[in-house]
mmCIF file of C-alpha atoms in Angstrom:
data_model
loop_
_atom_site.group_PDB
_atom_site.id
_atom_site.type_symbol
_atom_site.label_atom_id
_atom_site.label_comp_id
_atom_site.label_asym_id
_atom_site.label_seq_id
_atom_site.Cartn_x
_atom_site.Cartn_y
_atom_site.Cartn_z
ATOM 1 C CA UNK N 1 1.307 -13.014 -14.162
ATOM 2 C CA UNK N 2 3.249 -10.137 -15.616
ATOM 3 C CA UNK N 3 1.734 -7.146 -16.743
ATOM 4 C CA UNK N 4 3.640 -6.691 -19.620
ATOM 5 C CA UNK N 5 2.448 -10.025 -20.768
ATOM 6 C CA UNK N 6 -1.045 -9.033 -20.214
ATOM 7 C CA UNK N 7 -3.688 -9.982 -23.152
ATOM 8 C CA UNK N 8 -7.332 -11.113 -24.040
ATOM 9 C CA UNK N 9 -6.426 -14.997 -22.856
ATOM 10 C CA UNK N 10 -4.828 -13.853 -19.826
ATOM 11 C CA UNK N 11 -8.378 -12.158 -18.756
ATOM 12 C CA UNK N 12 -10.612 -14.572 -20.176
ATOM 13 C CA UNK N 13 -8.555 -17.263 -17.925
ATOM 14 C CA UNK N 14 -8.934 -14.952 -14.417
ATOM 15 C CA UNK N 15 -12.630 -14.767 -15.847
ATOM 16 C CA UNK N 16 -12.469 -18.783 -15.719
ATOM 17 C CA UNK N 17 -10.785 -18.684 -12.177
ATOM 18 C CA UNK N 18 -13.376 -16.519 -10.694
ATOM 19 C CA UNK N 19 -16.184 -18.530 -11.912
ATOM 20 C CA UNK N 20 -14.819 -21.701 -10.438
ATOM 21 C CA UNK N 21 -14.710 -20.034 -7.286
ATOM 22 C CA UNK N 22 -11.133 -18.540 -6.643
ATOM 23 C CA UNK N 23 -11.778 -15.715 -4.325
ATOM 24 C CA UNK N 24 -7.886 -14.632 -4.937
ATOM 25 C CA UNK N 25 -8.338 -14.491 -8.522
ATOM 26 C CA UNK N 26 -11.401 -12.220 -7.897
ATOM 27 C CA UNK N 27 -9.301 -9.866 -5.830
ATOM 28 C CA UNK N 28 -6.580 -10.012 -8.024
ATOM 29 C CA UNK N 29 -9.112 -9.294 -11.477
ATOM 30 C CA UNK N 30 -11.083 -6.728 -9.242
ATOM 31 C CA UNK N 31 -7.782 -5.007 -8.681
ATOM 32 C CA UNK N 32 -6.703 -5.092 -12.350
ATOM 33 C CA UNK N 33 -10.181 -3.847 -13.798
ATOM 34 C CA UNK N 34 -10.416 -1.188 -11.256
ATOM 35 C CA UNK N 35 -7.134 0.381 -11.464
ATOM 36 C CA UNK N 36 -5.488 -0.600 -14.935
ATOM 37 C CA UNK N 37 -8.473 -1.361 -17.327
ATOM 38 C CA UNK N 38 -10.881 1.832 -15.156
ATOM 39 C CA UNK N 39 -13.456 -0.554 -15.158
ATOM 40 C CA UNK N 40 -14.838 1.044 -11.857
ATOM 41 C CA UNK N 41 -18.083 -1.105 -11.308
ATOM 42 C CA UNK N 42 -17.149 -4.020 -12.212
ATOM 43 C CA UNK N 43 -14.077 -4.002 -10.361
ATOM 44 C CA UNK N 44 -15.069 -3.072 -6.941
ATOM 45 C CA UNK N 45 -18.075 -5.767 -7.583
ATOM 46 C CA UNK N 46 -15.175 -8.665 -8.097
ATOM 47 C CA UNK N 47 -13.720 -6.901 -4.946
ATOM 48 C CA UNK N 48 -16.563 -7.303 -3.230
ATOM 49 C CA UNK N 49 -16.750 -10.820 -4.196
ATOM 50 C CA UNK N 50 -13.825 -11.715 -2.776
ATOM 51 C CA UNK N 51 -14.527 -9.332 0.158
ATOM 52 C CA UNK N 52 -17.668 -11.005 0.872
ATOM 53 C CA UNK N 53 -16.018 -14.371 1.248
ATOM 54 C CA UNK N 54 -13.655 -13.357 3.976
ATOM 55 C CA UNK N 55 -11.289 -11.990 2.187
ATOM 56 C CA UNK N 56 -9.023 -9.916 3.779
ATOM 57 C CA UNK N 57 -7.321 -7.974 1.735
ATOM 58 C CA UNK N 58 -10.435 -7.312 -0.911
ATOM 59 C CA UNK N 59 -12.344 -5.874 2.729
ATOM 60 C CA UNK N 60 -9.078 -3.881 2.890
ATOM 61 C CA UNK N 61 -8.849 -2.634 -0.582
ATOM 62 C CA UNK N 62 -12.175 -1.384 -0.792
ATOM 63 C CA UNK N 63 -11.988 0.623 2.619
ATOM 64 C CA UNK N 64 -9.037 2.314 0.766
ATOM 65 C CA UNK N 65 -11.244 3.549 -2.353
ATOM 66 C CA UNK N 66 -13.995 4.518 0.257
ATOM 67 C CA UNK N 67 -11.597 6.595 2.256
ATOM 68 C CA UNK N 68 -10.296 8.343 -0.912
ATOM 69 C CA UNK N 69 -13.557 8.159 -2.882
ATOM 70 C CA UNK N 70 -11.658 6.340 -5.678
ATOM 71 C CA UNK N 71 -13.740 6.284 -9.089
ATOM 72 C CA UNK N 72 -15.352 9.652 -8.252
ATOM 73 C CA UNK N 73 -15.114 13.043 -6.567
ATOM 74 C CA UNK N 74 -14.041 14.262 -3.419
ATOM 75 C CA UNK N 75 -17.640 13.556 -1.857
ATOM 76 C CA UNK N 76 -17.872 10.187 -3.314
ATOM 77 C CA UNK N 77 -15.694 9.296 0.149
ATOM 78 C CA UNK N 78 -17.528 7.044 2.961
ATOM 79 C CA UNK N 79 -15.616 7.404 5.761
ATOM 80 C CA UNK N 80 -17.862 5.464 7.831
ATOM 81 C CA UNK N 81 -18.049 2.631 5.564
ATOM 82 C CA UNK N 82 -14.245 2.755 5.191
ATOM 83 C CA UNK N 83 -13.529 2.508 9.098
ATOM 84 C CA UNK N 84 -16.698 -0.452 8.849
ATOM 85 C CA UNK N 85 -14.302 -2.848 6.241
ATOM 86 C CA UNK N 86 -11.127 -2.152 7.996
ATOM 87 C CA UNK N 87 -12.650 -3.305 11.297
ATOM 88 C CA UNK N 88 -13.996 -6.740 9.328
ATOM 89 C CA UNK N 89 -10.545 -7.035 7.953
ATOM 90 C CA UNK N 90 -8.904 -6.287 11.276
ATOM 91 C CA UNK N 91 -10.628 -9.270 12.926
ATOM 92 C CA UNK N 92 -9.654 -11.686 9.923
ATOM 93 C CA UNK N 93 -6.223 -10.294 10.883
ATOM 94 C CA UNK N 94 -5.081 -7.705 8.345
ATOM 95 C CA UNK N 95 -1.918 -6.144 10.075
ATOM 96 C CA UNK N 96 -3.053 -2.484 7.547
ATOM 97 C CA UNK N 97 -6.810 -2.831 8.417
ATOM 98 C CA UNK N 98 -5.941 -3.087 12.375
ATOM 99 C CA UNK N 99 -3.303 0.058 12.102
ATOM 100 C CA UNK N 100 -5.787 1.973 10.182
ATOM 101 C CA UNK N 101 -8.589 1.902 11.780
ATOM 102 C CA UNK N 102 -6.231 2.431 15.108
ATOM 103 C CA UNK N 103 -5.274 5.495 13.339
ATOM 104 C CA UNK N 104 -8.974 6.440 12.632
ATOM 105 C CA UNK N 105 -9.937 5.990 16.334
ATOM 106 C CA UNK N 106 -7.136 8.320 17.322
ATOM 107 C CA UNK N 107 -8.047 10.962 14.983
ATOM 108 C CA UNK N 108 -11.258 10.707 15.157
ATOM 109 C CA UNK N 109 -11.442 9.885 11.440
ATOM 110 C CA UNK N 110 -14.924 8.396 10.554
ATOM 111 C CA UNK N 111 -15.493 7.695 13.672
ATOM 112 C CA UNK N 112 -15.946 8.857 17.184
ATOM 113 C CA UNK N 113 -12.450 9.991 18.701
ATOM 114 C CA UNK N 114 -11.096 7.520 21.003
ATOM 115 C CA UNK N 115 -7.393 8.469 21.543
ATOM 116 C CA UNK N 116 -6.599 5.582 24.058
ATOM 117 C CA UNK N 117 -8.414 2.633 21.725
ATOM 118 C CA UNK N 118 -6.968 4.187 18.841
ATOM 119 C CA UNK N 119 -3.614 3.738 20.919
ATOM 120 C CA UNK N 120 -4.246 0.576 21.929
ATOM 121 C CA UNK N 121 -5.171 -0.837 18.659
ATOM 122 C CA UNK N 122 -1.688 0.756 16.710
ATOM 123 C CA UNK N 123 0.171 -1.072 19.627
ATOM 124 C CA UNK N 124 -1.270 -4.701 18.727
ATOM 125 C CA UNK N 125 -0.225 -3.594 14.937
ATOM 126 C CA UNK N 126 3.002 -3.141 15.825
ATOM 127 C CA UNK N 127 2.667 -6.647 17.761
ATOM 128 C CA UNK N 128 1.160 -8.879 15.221
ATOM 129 C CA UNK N 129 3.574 -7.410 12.721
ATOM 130 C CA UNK N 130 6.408 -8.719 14.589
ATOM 131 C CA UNK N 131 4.997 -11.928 15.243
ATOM 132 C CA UNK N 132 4.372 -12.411 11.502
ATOM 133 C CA UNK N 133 7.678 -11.573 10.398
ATOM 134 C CA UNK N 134 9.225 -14.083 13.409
ATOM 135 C CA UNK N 135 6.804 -16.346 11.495
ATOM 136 C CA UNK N 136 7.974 -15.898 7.811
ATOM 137 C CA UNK N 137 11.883 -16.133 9.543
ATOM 138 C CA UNK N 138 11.021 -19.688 10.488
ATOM 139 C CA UNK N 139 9.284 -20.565 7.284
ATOM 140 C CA UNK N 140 12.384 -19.274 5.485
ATOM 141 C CA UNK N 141 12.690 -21.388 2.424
ATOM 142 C CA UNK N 142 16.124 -21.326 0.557
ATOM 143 C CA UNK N 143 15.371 -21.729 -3.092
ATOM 144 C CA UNK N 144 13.218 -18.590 -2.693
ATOM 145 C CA UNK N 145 16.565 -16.874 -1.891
ATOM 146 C CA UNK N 146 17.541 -15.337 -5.583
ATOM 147 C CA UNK N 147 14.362 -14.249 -6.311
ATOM 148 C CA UNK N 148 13.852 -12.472 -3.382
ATOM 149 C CA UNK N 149 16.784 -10.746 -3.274
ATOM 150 C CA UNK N 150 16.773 -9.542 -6.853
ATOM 151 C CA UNK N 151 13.037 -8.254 -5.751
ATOM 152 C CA UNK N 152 13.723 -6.463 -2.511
ATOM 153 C CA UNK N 153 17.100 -5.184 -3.188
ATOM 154 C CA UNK N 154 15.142 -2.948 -6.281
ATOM 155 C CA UNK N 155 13.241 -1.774 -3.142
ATOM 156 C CA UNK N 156 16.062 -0.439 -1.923
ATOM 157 C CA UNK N 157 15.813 -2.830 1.604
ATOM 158 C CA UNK N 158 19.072 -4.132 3.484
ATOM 159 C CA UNK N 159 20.865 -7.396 3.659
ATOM 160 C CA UNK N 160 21.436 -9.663 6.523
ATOM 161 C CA UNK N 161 23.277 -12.736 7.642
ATOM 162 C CA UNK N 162 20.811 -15.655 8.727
ATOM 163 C CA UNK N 163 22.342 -19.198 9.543
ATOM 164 C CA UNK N 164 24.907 -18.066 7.034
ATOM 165 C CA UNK N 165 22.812 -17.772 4.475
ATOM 166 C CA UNK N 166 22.532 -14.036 2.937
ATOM 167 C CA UNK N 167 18.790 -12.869 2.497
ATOM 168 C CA UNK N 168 17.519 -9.456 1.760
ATOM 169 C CA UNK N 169 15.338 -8.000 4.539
ATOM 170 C CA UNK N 170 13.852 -4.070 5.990
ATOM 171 C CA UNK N 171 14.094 -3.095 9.287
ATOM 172 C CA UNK N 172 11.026 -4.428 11.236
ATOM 173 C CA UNK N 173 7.848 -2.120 10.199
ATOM 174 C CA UNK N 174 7.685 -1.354 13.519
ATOM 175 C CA UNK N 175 9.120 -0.185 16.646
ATOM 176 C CA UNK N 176 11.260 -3.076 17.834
ATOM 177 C CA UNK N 177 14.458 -1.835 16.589
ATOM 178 C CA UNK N 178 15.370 -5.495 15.164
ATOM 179 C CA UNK N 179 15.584 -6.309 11.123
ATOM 180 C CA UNK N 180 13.821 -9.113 9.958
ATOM 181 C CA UNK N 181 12.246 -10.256 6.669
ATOM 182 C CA UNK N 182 10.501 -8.029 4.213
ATOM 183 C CA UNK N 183 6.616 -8.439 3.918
ATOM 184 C CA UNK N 184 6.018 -10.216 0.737
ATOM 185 C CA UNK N 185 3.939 -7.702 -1.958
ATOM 186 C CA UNK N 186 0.998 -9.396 -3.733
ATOM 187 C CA UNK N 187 0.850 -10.186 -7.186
ATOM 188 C CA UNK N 188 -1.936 -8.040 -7.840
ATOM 189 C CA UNK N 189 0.553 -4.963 -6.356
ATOM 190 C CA UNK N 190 3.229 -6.122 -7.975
ATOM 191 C CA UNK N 191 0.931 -6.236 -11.450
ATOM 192 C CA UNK N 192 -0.518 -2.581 -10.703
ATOM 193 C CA UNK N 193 3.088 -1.281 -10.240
ATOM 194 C CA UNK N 194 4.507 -2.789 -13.492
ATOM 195 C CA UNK N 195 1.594 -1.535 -15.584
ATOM 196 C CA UNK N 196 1.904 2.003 -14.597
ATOM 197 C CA UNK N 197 5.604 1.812 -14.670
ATOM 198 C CA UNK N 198 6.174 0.209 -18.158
ATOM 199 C CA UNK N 199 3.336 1.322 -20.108
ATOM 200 C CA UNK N 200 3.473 5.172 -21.215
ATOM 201 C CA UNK N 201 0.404 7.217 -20.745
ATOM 202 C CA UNK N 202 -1.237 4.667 -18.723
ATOM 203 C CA UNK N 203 -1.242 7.042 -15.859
ATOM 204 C CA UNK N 204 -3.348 10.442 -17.044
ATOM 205 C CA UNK N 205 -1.209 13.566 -16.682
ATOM 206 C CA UNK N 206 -1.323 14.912 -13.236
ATOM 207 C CA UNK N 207 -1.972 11.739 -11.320
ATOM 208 C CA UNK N 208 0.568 9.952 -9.243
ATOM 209 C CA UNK N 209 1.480 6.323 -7.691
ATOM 210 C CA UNK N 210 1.049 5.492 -3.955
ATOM 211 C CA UNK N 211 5.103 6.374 -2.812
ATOM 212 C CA UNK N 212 4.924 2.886 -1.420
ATOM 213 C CA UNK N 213 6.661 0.099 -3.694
ATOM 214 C CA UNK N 214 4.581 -2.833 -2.171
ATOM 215 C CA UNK N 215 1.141 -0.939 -3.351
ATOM 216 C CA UNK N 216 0.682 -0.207 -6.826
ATOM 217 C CA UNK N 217 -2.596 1.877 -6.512
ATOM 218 C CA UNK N 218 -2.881 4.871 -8.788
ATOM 219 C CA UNK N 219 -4.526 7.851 -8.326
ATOM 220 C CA UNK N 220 -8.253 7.609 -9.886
ATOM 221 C CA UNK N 221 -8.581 11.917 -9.822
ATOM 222 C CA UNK N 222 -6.089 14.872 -9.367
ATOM 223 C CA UNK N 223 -4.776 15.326 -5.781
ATOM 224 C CA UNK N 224 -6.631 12.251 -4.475
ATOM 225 C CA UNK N 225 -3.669 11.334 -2.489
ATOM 226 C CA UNK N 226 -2.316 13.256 0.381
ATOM 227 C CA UNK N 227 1.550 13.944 1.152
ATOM 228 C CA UNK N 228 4.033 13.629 3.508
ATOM 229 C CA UNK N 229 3.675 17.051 5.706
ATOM 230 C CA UNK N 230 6.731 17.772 5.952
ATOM 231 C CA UNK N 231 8.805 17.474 2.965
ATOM 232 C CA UNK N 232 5.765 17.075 0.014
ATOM 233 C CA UNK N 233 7.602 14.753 -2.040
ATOM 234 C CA UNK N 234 5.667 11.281 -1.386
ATOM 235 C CA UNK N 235 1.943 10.555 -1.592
ATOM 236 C CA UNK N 236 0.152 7.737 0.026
ATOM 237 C CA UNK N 237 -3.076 6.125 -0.967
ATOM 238 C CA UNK N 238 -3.741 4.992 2.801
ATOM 239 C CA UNK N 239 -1.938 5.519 6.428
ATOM 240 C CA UNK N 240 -0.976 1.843 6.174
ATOM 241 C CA UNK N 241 1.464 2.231 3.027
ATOM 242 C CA UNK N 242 2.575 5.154 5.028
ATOM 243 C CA UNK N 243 3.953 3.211 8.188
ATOM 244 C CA UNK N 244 5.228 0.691 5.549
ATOM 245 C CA UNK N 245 7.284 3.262 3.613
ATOM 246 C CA UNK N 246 8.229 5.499 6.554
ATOM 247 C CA UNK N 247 9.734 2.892 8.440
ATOM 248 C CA UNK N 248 11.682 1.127 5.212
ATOM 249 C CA UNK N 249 12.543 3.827 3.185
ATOM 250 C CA UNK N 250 11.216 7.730 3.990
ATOM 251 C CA UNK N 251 12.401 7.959 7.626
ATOM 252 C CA UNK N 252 15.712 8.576 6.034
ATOM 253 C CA UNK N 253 14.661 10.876 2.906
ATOM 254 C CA UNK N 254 12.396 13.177 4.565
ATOM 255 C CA UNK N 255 13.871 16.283 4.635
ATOM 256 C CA UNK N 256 11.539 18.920 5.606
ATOM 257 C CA UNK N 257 10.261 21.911 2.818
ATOM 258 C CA UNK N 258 11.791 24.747 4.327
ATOM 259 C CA UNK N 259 15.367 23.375 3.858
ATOM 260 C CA UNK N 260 15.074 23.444 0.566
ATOM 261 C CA UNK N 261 15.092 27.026 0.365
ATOM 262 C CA UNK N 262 19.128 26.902 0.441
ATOM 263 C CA UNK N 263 18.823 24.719 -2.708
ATOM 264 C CA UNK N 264 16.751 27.422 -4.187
ATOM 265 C CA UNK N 265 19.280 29.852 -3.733
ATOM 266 C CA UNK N 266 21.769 28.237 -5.024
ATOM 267 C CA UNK N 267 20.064 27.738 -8.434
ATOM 268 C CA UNK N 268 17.914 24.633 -7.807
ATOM 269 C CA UNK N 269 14.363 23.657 -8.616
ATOM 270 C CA UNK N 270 11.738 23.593 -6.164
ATOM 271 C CA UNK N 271 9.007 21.037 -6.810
ATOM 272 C CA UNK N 272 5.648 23.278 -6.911
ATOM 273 C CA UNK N 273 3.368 21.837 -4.674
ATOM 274 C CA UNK N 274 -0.672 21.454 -5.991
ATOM 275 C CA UNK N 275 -3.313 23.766 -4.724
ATOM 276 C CA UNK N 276 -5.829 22.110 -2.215
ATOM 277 C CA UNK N 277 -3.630 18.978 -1.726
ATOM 278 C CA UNK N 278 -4.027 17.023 1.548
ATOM 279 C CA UNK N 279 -1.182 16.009 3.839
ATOM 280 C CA UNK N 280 -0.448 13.335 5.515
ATOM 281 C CA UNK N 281 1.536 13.720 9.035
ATOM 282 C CA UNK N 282 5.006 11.927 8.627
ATOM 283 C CA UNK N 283 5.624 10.595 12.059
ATOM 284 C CA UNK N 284 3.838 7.207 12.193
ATOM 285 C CA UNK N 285 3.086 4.433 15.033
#
């Protein structure tokens, strides 16, 4: 489903997928409502649907809006209840869910501070990561070659040689040091990001995209996204897009804010940076 194809039948049909019982179609309508039609209730309650059905990423997606208080103000956030869904997705395997919360353990975000869990639990990220991506390299299925490659190559990822065969893949989102294939983005990312992308004034003036080209999410307020600490260019909805994007793309474009005062002096533009934004840190597990 393309978002530029988007119309009354196509929601009346994810209306009729939901009632039969499609927990993905939930998700993906939840998504859709929430973000591109701001129908704020009723798309965290398809979310929740989903969510309450063992559904990974919906338990996922609404820690994300109750870290960042999406929908409301800066108090709406539940960091509590955030850390609580990405521990339930965690155990149903979410790869984000696990390095979250092992991020919110060693930060002490939401949740007691326990630096050596928090450790531990950003470690057996790292470790299911690379055992899903061994997993999708022996699942490799040639006919999905072209449209792969036409897909990651926009996302600016690499190209390798395997069994002869050319495919498009990132370096491992993760410390391994070893390339393999590129995580597959969902269609309801994939829909988010071509709505705001193709569809003037759908964003409100001031708001921004999560940096990360697998997410899609939108900012619901001003400055409801932090950025990267050290160079301020890239915002993140969550610290799991972060490892995503710092690992396949912003490891090599961070430059740091105070180097840019030589391009000041020599008659460039320096992005202004908004009053009371939050920053992320850039160096990731």
């Amino acid at each position: 489903m393309k978002a530029e194809r988007w119309s009354d039948s196509s929601h009346r049909f994810l209306k009729q997928c939901v009632k039969a019982g499609n927990i993905e179609a939930a998700y993906t309508l939840g998504m859709i409502r929430f973000y591109c039609l701001q129908n704020r209730g009723s798309g965290a309650s398809l979310m929740a649907k989903a969510a309450i059905k063992s559904h990974a990423l919906a338990l996922y997606s609404l820690a994300v809006i109750q870290f960042n208080g999406s929908g409301g103000s800066k108090t709406d956030k539940n960091l509590r209840a955030g850390v609580a869904l990405c521990a339930r997705a965690s155990v149903l395997g979410h790869v984000d869910a696990l390095r979250e919360l092992g991020h919110c353990l060693q930060d002490g975000y939401g949740v007691p501070q326990n630096i050596v869990e928090g450790r531990r639990l950003l470690v057996q990220a790292n470790a299911k990561e690379l055992a899903l991506s061994l997993r999708s390299m022996l699942t490799w299925k040639p006919q999905q070659q072209q449209q792969q490659q036409i897909e990651q190559q926009q996302n600016l990822h690499y190209a390798c040689t395997v069994m002869g065969t050319a495919i498009t893949v990132c370096p491992l989102l993760s410390d391994f040091g070893c390339n393999l294939l590129a995580r597959e983005v969902h269609p309801a990312s994939k829909f988010l990001r071509e709505w705001f992308e193709s569809r003037s004034g759908a964003l409100d003036d001031g708001l921004r995209l999560c940096s990360h080209g697998g997410c899609g999410r939108p900012e619901t307020r001003a400055h409801e996204f932090r950025r990267c600490s050290v160079c301020g260019t890239v915002n993140y909805c969550s610290r799991g897009c972060q490892a995503l994007d710092w690992k396949a793309r912003h490891k090599v474009e961070c430059v740091p804010m105070d180097q840019w005062h030589g391009v000041l002096e020599d008659g460039g533009d320096m992005v202004e940076m908004e009053e009371g934004d939050e920053y992320v840190d850039n160096i990731v597990e």
